[in-house]
PDB file of C-alpha atoms in Angstrom:
ATOM      1  CA  MET P   1     116.887 121.311  79.364  1.00 89.00           C
ATOM      2  CA  LYS P   2     113.229 120.681  80.559  1.00 90.00           C
ATOM      3  CA  ILE P   3     112.136 117.671  81.911  1.00 81.00           C
ATOM      4  CA  PRO P   4     108.371 116.764  81.400  1.00 79.00           C
ATOM      5  CA  ILE P   5     105.974 116.873  84.517  1.00 81.00           C
ATOM      6  CA  VAL P   6     103.468 113.583  84.004  1.00 79.00           C
ATOM      7  CA  ARG P   7     100.546 112.252  85.132  1.00 80.00           C
ATOM      8  CA  LEU P   8      99.547 108.465  84.934  1.00 78.00           C
ATOM      9  CA  GLU P   9      95.819 107.855  84.032  1.00 81.00           C
ATOM     10  CA  MET P  10      93.629 104.532  83.382  1.00 83.00           C
ATOM     11  CA  VAL P  11      91.487 104.712  79.985  1.00 84.00           C
ATOM     12  CA  VAL P  12      88.801 102.341  80.193  1.00 87.00           C
ATOM     13  CA  ASP P  13      88.639  99.952  76.727  1.00 85.00           C
ATOM     14  CA  GLY P  14      85.748  98.130  77.728  1.00 85.00           C
ATOM     15  CA  TYR P  15      83.717  96.246  80.427  1.00 85.00           C
ATOM     16  CA  ALA P  16      83.351  92.542  81.330  1.00 81.00           C
ATOM     17  CA  GLU P  17      80.483  91.388  83.177  1.00 80.00           C
ATOM     18  CA  TYR P  18      81.129  90.656  87.089  1.00 79.00           C
ATOM     19  CA  LEU P  19      78.950  90.203  90.180  1.00 69.00           C
ATOM     20  CA  ARG P  20      81.335  91.929  92.318  1.00 79.00           C
ATOM     21  CA  GLU P  21      81.484  88.508  94.295  1.00 84.00           C
ATOM     22  CA  PRO P  22      85.214  87.794  95.433  1.00 88.00           C
ATOM     23  CA  LEU P  23      87.115  85.632  92.946  1.00 87.00           C
ATOM     24  CA  SER P  24      87.008  82.662  95.431  1.00 84.00           C
ATOM     25  CA  SER P  25      88.318  79.907  93.473  1.00 88.00           C
ATOM     26  CA  SER P  26      90.533  79.027  90.540  1.00 91.00           C
ATOM     27  CA  ARG P  27      87.631  77.475  89.111  1.00 91.00           C
ATOM     28  CA  LYS P  28      85.379  80.355  89.260  1.00 89.00           C
ATOM     29  CA  ALA P  29      88.058  82.912  88.024  1.00 91.00           C
ATOM     30  CA  ALA P  30      89.321  80.794  85.181  1.00 91.00           C
ATOM     31  CA  GLU P  31      85.349  80.319  83.988  1.00 89.00           C
ATOM     32  CA  TRP P  32      84.921  84.014  84.691  1.00 89.00           C
ATOM     33  CA  ILE P  33      87.954  85.324  82.719  1.00 89.00           C
ATOM     34  CA  GLY P  34      87.466  82.385  79.948  1.00 85.00           C
ATOM     35  CA  ARG P  35      84.197  83.550  78.906  1.00 84.00           C
ATOM     36  CA  ASN P  36      84.524  87.119  79.132  1.00 81.00           C
ATOM     37  CA  VAL P  37      87.974  88.252  77.708  1.00 83.00           C
ATOM     38  CA  ILE P  38      90.062  85.058  76.333  1.00 84.00           C
ATOM     39  CA  ARG P  39      87.226  83.345  74.564  1.00 73.00           C
ATOM     40  CA  ASN P  40      89.043  80.320  72.896  1.00 73.00           C
ATOM     41  CA  SER P  41      91.148  82.492  71.350  1.00 82.00           C
ATOM     42  CA  ASN P  42      93.448  80.880  68.555  1.00 87.00           C
ATOM     43  CA  ARG P  43      96.754  82.873  69.924  1.00 90.00           C
ATOM     44  CA  GLU P  44      98.052  83.391  73.232  1.00 91.00           C
ATOM     45  CA  HIS P  45      97.058  86.322  75.515  1.00 91.00           C
ATOM     46  CA  ILE P  46      98.213  87.291  79.248  1.00 93.00           C
ATOM     47  CA  VAL P  47      95.875  89.020  81.178  1.00 94.00           C
ATOM     48  CA  VAL P  48      96.237  90.374  84.951  1.00 96.00           C
ATOM     49  CA  VAL P  49      93.238  90.898  87.066  1.00 95.00           C
ATOM     50  CA  SER P  50      93.787  93.602  89.964  1.00 95.00           C
ATOM     51  CA  CYS P  51      91.746  92.723  93.091  1.00 95.00           C
ATOM     52  CA  ASP P  52      90.914  94.502  95.919  1.00 94.00           C
ATOM     53  CA  ALA P  53      91.857  93.209  99.813  1.00 94.00           C
ATOM     54  CA  SER P  54      88.625  91.126  99.652  1.00 93.00           C
ATOM     55  CA  ASN P  55      89.559  89.607  96.311  1.00 91.00           C
ATOM     56  CA  ARG P  56      86.805  91.416  93.930  1.00 93.00           C
ATOM     57  CA  ALA P  57      88.191  92.260  90.776  1.00 93.00           C
ATOM     58  CA  THR P  58      88.813  95.892  90.041  1.00 93.00           C
ATOM     59  CA  TYR P  59      90.337  96.079  86.949  1.00 92.00           C
ATOM     60  CA  ILE P  60      91.677  93.734  83.657  1.00 92.00           C
ATOM     61  CA  ASP P  61      94.743  94.713  81.963  1.00 92.00           C
ATOM     62  CA  GLU P  62      95.686  92.501  78.649  1.00 91.00           C
ATOM     63  CA  ILE P  63      99.280  92.933  78.886  1.00 91.00           C
ATOM     64  CA  GLY P  64      99.995  90.634  75.525  1.00 89.00           C
ATOM     65  CA  ARG P  65      98.706  89.162  72.645  1.00 87.00           C
ATOM     66  CA  GLY P  66     100.941  86.833  70.532  1.00 82.00           C
ATOM     67  CA  SER P  67     101.222  83.880  68.253  1.00 86.00           C
ATOM     68  CA  VAL P  68      99.721  80.412  68.411  1.00 82.00           C
ATOM     69  CA  ASN P  69     102.531  79.193  71.028  1.00 81.00           C
ATOM     70  CA  TYR P  70     104.209  82.311  72.493  1.00 79.00           C
ATOM     71  CA  CYS P  71     103.293  85.748  74.067  1.00 85.00           C
ATOM     72  CA  PRO P  72     105.632  88.499  75.312  1.00 84.00           C
ATOM     73  CA  GLY P  73     105.190  89.642  78.742  1.00 88.00           C
ATOM     74  CA  THR P  74     107.271  91.512  81.284  1.00 93.00           C
ATOM     75  CA  ILE P  75     106.944  91.758  85.015  1.00 96.00           C
ATOM     76  CA  ALA P  76     106.809  95.554  84.930  1.00 95.00           C
ATOM     77  CA  GLU P  77     103.641  95.105  82.603  1.00 94.00           C
ATOM     78  CA  VAL P  78     102.321  92.808  84.792  1.00 96.00           C
ATOM     79  CA  PHE P  79     102.345  95.139  87.997  1.00 97.00           C
ATOM     80  CA  LYS P  80     101.668  98.492  86.227  1.00 94.00           C
ATOM     81  CA  VAL P  81      97.982  98.655  86.251  1.00 91.00           C
ATOM     82  CA  ALA P  82      98.261  96.790  90.001  1.00 95.00           C
ATOM     83  CA  ILE P  83     100.234  99.521  91.166  1.00 95.00           C
ATOM     84  CA  ILE P  84      98.265 102.568  89.448  1.00 92.00           C
ATOM     85  CA  SER P  85      95.073 100.582  90.850  1.00 91.00           C
ATOM     86  CA  ASN P  86      96.165  99.938  94.384  1.00 94.00           C
ATOM     87  CA  ALA P  87      95.466  96.301  94.117  1.00 96.00           C
ATOM     88  CA  ALA P  88      95.949  94.282  96.925  1.00 96.00           C
ATOM     89  CA  HIS P  89      96.230  90.885  95.028  1.00 95.00           C
ATOM     90  CA  ILE P  90      96.360  89.900  91.312  1.00 96.00           C
ATOM     91  CA  PHE P  91      95.454  87.104  89.279  1.00 96.00           C
ATOM     92  CA  LEU P  92      97.484  86.372  85.961  1.00 96.00           C
ATOM     93  CA  PHE P  93      96.051  84.305  83.378  1.00 95.00           C
ATOM     94  CA  HIS P  94      97.094  83.271  79.730  1.00 94.00           C
ATOM     95  CA  ASN P  95      95.613  80.736  77.391  1.00 93.00           C
ATOM     96  CA  HIS P  96      96.988  77.748  75.568  1.00 92.00           C
ATOM     97  CA  PRO P  97      95.338  77.797  72.104  1.00 91.00           C
ATOM     98  CA  SER P  98      96.517  73.871  71.587  1.00 90.00           C
ATOM     99  CA  GLY P  99      93.620  73.373  74.470  1.00 90.00           C
ATOM    100  CA  ASP P 100      96.358  71.477  76.940  1.00 93.00           C
ATOM    101  CA  PRO P 101      96.401  74.132  79.929  1.00 94.00           C
ATOM    102  CA  THR P 102      99.948  72.034  81.013  1.00 95.00           C
ATOM    103  CA  PRO P 103     102.331  74.645  82.328  1.00 95.00           C
ATOM    104  CA  SER P 104     105.426  75.006  80.200  1.00 93.00           C
ATOM    105  CA  SER P 105     108.917  75.444  81.826  1.00 93.00           C
ATOM    106  CA  GLN P 106     108.930  79.253  80.753  1.00 93.00           C
ATOM    107  CA  ASP P 107     105.082  79.504  82.214  1.00 94.00           C
ATOM    108  CA  LYS P 108     106.866  78.035  85.425  1.00 94.00           C
ATOM    109  CA  LYS P 109     109.693  80.649  85.329  1.00 94.00           C
ATOM    110  CA  PHE P 110     107.480  83.453  84.684  1.00 95.00           C
ATOM    111  CA  THR P 111     105.405  82.619  87.511  1.00 95.00           C
ATOM    112  CA  ARG P 112     107.894  82.542  89.647  1.00 95.00           C
ATOM    113  CA  LYS P 113     109.435  85.844  88.378  1.00 96.00           C
ATOM    114  CA  VAL P 114     105.990  87.586  88.890  1.00 96.00           C
ATOM    115  CA  ARG P 115     105.600  85.980  92.685  1.00 96.00           C
ATOM    116  CA  GLU P 116     109.047  87.454  93.702  1.00 96.00           C
ATOM    117  CA  ALA P 117     108.175  90.583  92.149  1.00 97.00           C
ATOM    118  CA  GLY P 118     104.951  90.923  93.693  1.00 96.00           C
ATOM    119  CA  GLU P 119     106.552  90.054  97.015  1.00 96.00           C
ATOM    120  CA  LEU P 120     108.668  93.068  96.914  1.00 97.00           C
ATOM    121  CA  LEU P 121     105.858  95.091  95.628  1.00 97.00           C
ATOM    122  CA  ASP P 122     103.814  94.089  98.639  1.00 97.00           C
ATOM    123  CA  ILE P 123     101.304  92.916  96.008  1.00 97.00           C
ATOM    124  CA  ASN P 124     100.079  88.992  96.278  1.00 95.00           C
ATOM    125  CA  LEU P 125      99.904  87.067  93.104  1.00 96.00           C
ATOM    126  CA  TYR P 126      97.010  84.752  94.193  1.00 95.00           C
ATOM    127  CA  ASP P 127      97.205  82.423  91.262  1.00 96.00           C
ATOM    128  CA  HIS P 128      98.431  82.116  87.714  1.00 96.00           C
ATOM    129  CA  ILE P 129      95.453  80.047  85.709  1.00 96.00           C
ATOM    130  CA  ILE P 130      96.026  78.616  82.100  1.00 95.00           C
ATOM    131  CA  ILE P 131      93.075  78.507  80.427  1.00 94.00           C
ATOM    132  CA  GLY P 132      92.916  75.481  78.122  1.00 92.00           C
ATOM    133  CA  ARG P 133      89.610  74.396  75.871  1.00 88.00           C
ATOM    134  CA  ASP P 134      86.234  73.317  76.683  1.00 86.00           C
ATOM    135  CA  GLY P 135      86.643  74.562  80.445  1.00 86.00           C
ATOM    136  CA  ALA P 136      90.318  72.828  80.914  1.00 91.00           C
ATOM    137  CA  TYR P 137      92.332  75.093  83.104  1.00 94.00           C
ATOM    138  CA  TYR P 138      95.555  74.653  85.342  1.00 96.00           C
ATOM    139  CA  SER P 139      96.167  76.452  88.347  1.00 96.00           C
ATOM    140  CA  PHE P 140      99.398  76.916  90.085  1.00 96.00           C
ATOM    141  CA  MET P 141      97.597  77.493  93.498  1.00 94.00           C
ATOM    142  CA  GLU P 142      95.812  74.500  92.799  1.00 93.00           C
ATOM    143  CA  ASP P 143      98.578  72.819  92.144  1.00 93.00           C
ATOM    144  CA  ASN P 144     100.541  74.104  95.233  1.00 90.00           C
ATOM    145  CA  MET P 145     102.986  75.695  93.205  1.00 85.00           C
ATOM    146  CA  MET P 146     102.500  79.271  94.070  1.00 80.00           C
ATOM    147  CA  ASP P 147     105.293  78.898  96.891  1.00 73.00           C
ATOM    148  CA  ASP P 148     109.042  77.908  96.923  1.00 62.00           C
ATOM    149  CA  SER P 149     107.991  74.812  95.129  1.00 58.00           C
ATOM    150  CA  LEU P 150     108.942  76.630  91.929  1.00 57.00           C
ATOM    151  CA  GLY P 151     112.502  76.372  92.161  1.00 54.00           C
ATOM    152  CA  ALA P 152     115.107  78.961  90.796  1.00 55.00           C
ATOM    153  CA  ASP P 153     115.222  77.476  87.501  1.00 54.00           C
ATOM    154  CA  GLY P 154     111.206  77.284  87.436  1.00 53.00           C
ATOM    155  CA  ASN P 155     110.665  73.445  87.754  1.00 55.00           C
TER     156      ASN P 155
END
Protein backbone atom coordinates (compact mmCIF):
# COMPACT_ATOMS: atom_id res chain seq x y z
CA MET A 1 0.00 0.00 0.00
CA LYS A 2 1.22 3.48 -0.84
CA ILE A 3 0.34 6.64 1.04
CA PRO A 4 0.45 9.94 -0.84
CA ILE A 5 3.01 12.55 0.09
CA VAL A 6 1.25 15.91 -0.06
CA ARG A 7 1.91 19.62 0.30
CA LEU A 8 -0.53 22.41 0.78
CA GLU A 9 -0.59 25.42 -1.45
CA MET A 10 -2.74 28.53 -1.37
CA VAL A 11 -4.11 29.68 -4.70
CA VAL A 12 -5.09 33.33 -5.16
CA ASP A 13 -8.66 33.72 -6.48
CA GLY A 14 -8.62 37.52 -6.63
CA TYR A 15 -7.68 40.65 -4.73
CA ALA A 16 -9.46 43.18 -2.49
CA GLU A 17 -8.31 46.78 -2.17
CA TYR A 18 -6.46 47.30 1.09
CA LEU A 19 -4.24 50.12 2.35
CA ARG A 20 -2.12 47.90 4.65
CA GLU A 21 -3.42 49.74 7.71
CA PRO A 22 -4.15 47.65 10.79
CA LEU A 23 -7.79 46.72 11.23
CA SER A 24 -7.91 48.85 14.36
CA SER A 25 -11.66 49.02 14.86
CA SER A 26 -14.65 46.81 14.21
CA ARG A 27 -16.34 49.62 12.27
CA LYS A 28 -13.33 49.96 9.94
CA ALA A 29 -13.22 46.19 9.44
CA ALA A 30 -16.99 45.97 8.80
CA GLU A 31 -16.89 48.80 6.26
CA TRP A 32 -13.91 47.29 4.46
CA ILE A 33 -15.25 43.74 4.20
CA GLY A 34 -18.76 44.94 3.37
CA ARG A 35 -17.46 47.14 0.57
CA ASN A 36 -14.93 44.70 -0.88
CA VAL A 37 -16.22 41.18 -0.28
CA ILE A 38 -19.82 40.77 0.86
CA ARG A 39 -21.46 43.82 -0.83
CA ASN A 40 -25.12 43.48 0.25
CA SER A 41 -25.46 39.92 -1.00
CA ASN A 42 -28.88 38.28 -1.05
CA ARG A 43 -27.51 35.15 0.64
CA GLU A 44 -25.30 34.49 3.63
CA HIS A 45 -21.53 34.31 3.33
CA ILE A 46 -18.90 33.45 5.91
CA VAL A 47 -15.54 35.16 5.46
CA VAL A 48 -12.35 34.80 7.50
CA VAL A 49 -9.65 37.45 7.37
CA SER A 50 -6.22 36.32 8.56
CA CYS A 51 -4.08 39.02 10.15
CA ASP A 52 -0.46 39.38 11.14
CA ALA A 53 0.68 40.32 14.65
CA SER A 54 0.07 44.01 13.87
CA ASN A 55 -3.54 43.26 12.87
CA ARG A 56 -2.95 43.94 9.19
CA ALA A 57 -5.01 41.73 6.91
CA THR A 58 -2.91 39.20 5.02
CA TYR A 59 -5.47 36.81 3.48
CA ILE A 60 -9.22 36.63 2.90
CA ASP A 61 -10.97 33.27 2.74
CA GLU A 62 -14.65 32.92 1.91
CA ILE A 63 -15.39 29.65 3.66
CA GLY A 64 -19.10 29.43 2.93
CA ARG A 65 -22.03 30.61 0.84
CA GLY A 66 -25.49 29.69 1.87
CA SER A 67 -29.11 30.66 1.52
CA VAL A 68 -31.12 33.65 2.61
CA ASN A 69 -30.94 32.66 6.29
CA TYR A 70 -28.27 29.99 6.71
CA CYS A 71 -24.68 29.37 5.76
CA PRO A 72 -22.78 26.21 6.71
CA GLY A 73 -19.37 26.66 8.24
CA THR A 74 -17.05 24.46 10.26
CA ILE A 75 -14.32 25.22 12.74
CA ALA A 76 -11.81 23.43 10.50
CA GLU A 77 -12.72 25.67 7.56
CA VAL A 78 -12.40 28.80 9.72
CA PHE A 79 -8.82 27.98 10.67
CA LYS A 80 -7.52 26.23 7.54
CA VAL A 81 -6.07 29.30 5.79
CA ALA A 82 -5.25 30.96 9.12
CA ILE A 83 -2.96 28.06 10.00
CA ILE A 84 -1.37 27.84 6.56
CA SER A 85 -0.77 31.60 6.46
CA ASN A 86 0.71 31.79 9.98
CA ALA A 87 -2.01 34.17 11.16
CA ALA A 88 -1.70 35.68 14.61
CA HIS A 89 -5.34 36.84 14.65
CA ILE A 90 -8.48 36.33 12.63
CA PHE A 91 -11.61 38.32 12.02
CA LEU A 92 -14.73 36.28 11.31
CA PHE A 93 -17.45 37.92 9.22
CA HIS A 94 -20.82 36.88 7.97
CA ASN A 95 -23.80 38.76 6.68
CA HIS A 96 -27.51 38.75 7.33
CA PRO A 97 -29.34 39.37 4.02
CA SER A 98 -32.38 40.53 6.02
CA GLY A 99 -30.34 43.62 6.89
CA ASP A 100 -30.65 43.10 10.65
CA PRO A 101 -27.20 42.24 12.06
CA THR A 102 -28.52 41.05 15.44
CA PRO A 103 -26.83 37.70 16.24
CA SER A 104 -28.92 34.55 16.48
CA SER A 105 -28.32 31.92 19.15
CA GLN A 106 -26.52 29.87 16.45
CA ASP A 107 -24.26 32.85 15.73
CA LYS A 108 -23.39 33.05 19.43
CA LYS A 109 -22.69 29.32 19.69
CA PHE A 110 -20.49 29.36 16.59
CA THR A 111 -18.56 32.37 17.90
CA ARG A 112 -17.91 30.61 21.21
CA LYS A 113 -16.66 27.48 19.42
CA VAL A 114 -14.37 29.49 17.11
CA ARG A 115 -12.99 31.47 20.05
CA GLU A 116 -12.28 28.28 22.01
CA ALA A 117 -10.64 26.57 19.02
CA GLY A 118 -8.52 29.66 18.42
CA GLU A 119 -7.31 29.53 22.02
CA LEU A 120 -6.19 25.93 21.48
CA LEU A 121 -4.46 26.83 18.21
CA ASP A 122 -2.95 30.06 19.60
CA ILE A 123 -4.75 32.09 16.90
CA ASN A 124 -6.80 34.86 18.47
CA LEU A 125 -10.36 35.46 17.26
CA TYR A 126 -10.16 39.25 17.30
CA ASP A 127 -13.84 39.78 16.47
CA HIS A 128 -16.86 38.22 14.82
CA ILE A 129 -18.73 40.86 12.86
CA ILE A 130 -22.17 40.43 11.34
CA ILE A 131 -22.81 42.70 8.37
CA GLY A 132 -26.31 44.07 7.82
CA ARG A 133 -27.54 46.59 5.25
CA ASP A 134 -26.67 50.26 4.79
CA GLY A 135 -23.60 50.15 7.01
CA ALA A 136 -25.29 48.35 9.90
CA TYR A 137 -23.14 45.77 11.68
CA TYR A 138 -22.87 43.88 14.95
CA SER A 139 -19.51 43.35 16.63
CA PHE A 140 -19.15 40.68 19.28
CA MET A 141 -16.05 42.51 20.54
CA GLU A 142 -17.76 45.91 20.80
CA ASP A 143 -20.63 44.24 22.68
CA ASN A 144 -18.12 42.61 25.09
CA MET A 145 -19.15 39.14 23.91
CA MET A 146 -15.66 37.84 23.08
CA ASP A 147 -14.90 36.63 26.59
CA ASP A 148 -16.56 34.08 28.84
CA SER A 149 -19.88 35.95 28.68
CA LEU A 150 -20.74 33.54 25.84
CA GLY A 151 -21.80 30.65 28.01
CA ALA A 152 -21.65 26.98 27.08
CA ASP A 153 -25.10 27.28 25.52
CA GLY A 154 -23.99 30.29 23.46
CA ASN A 155 -26.27 32.75 25.26
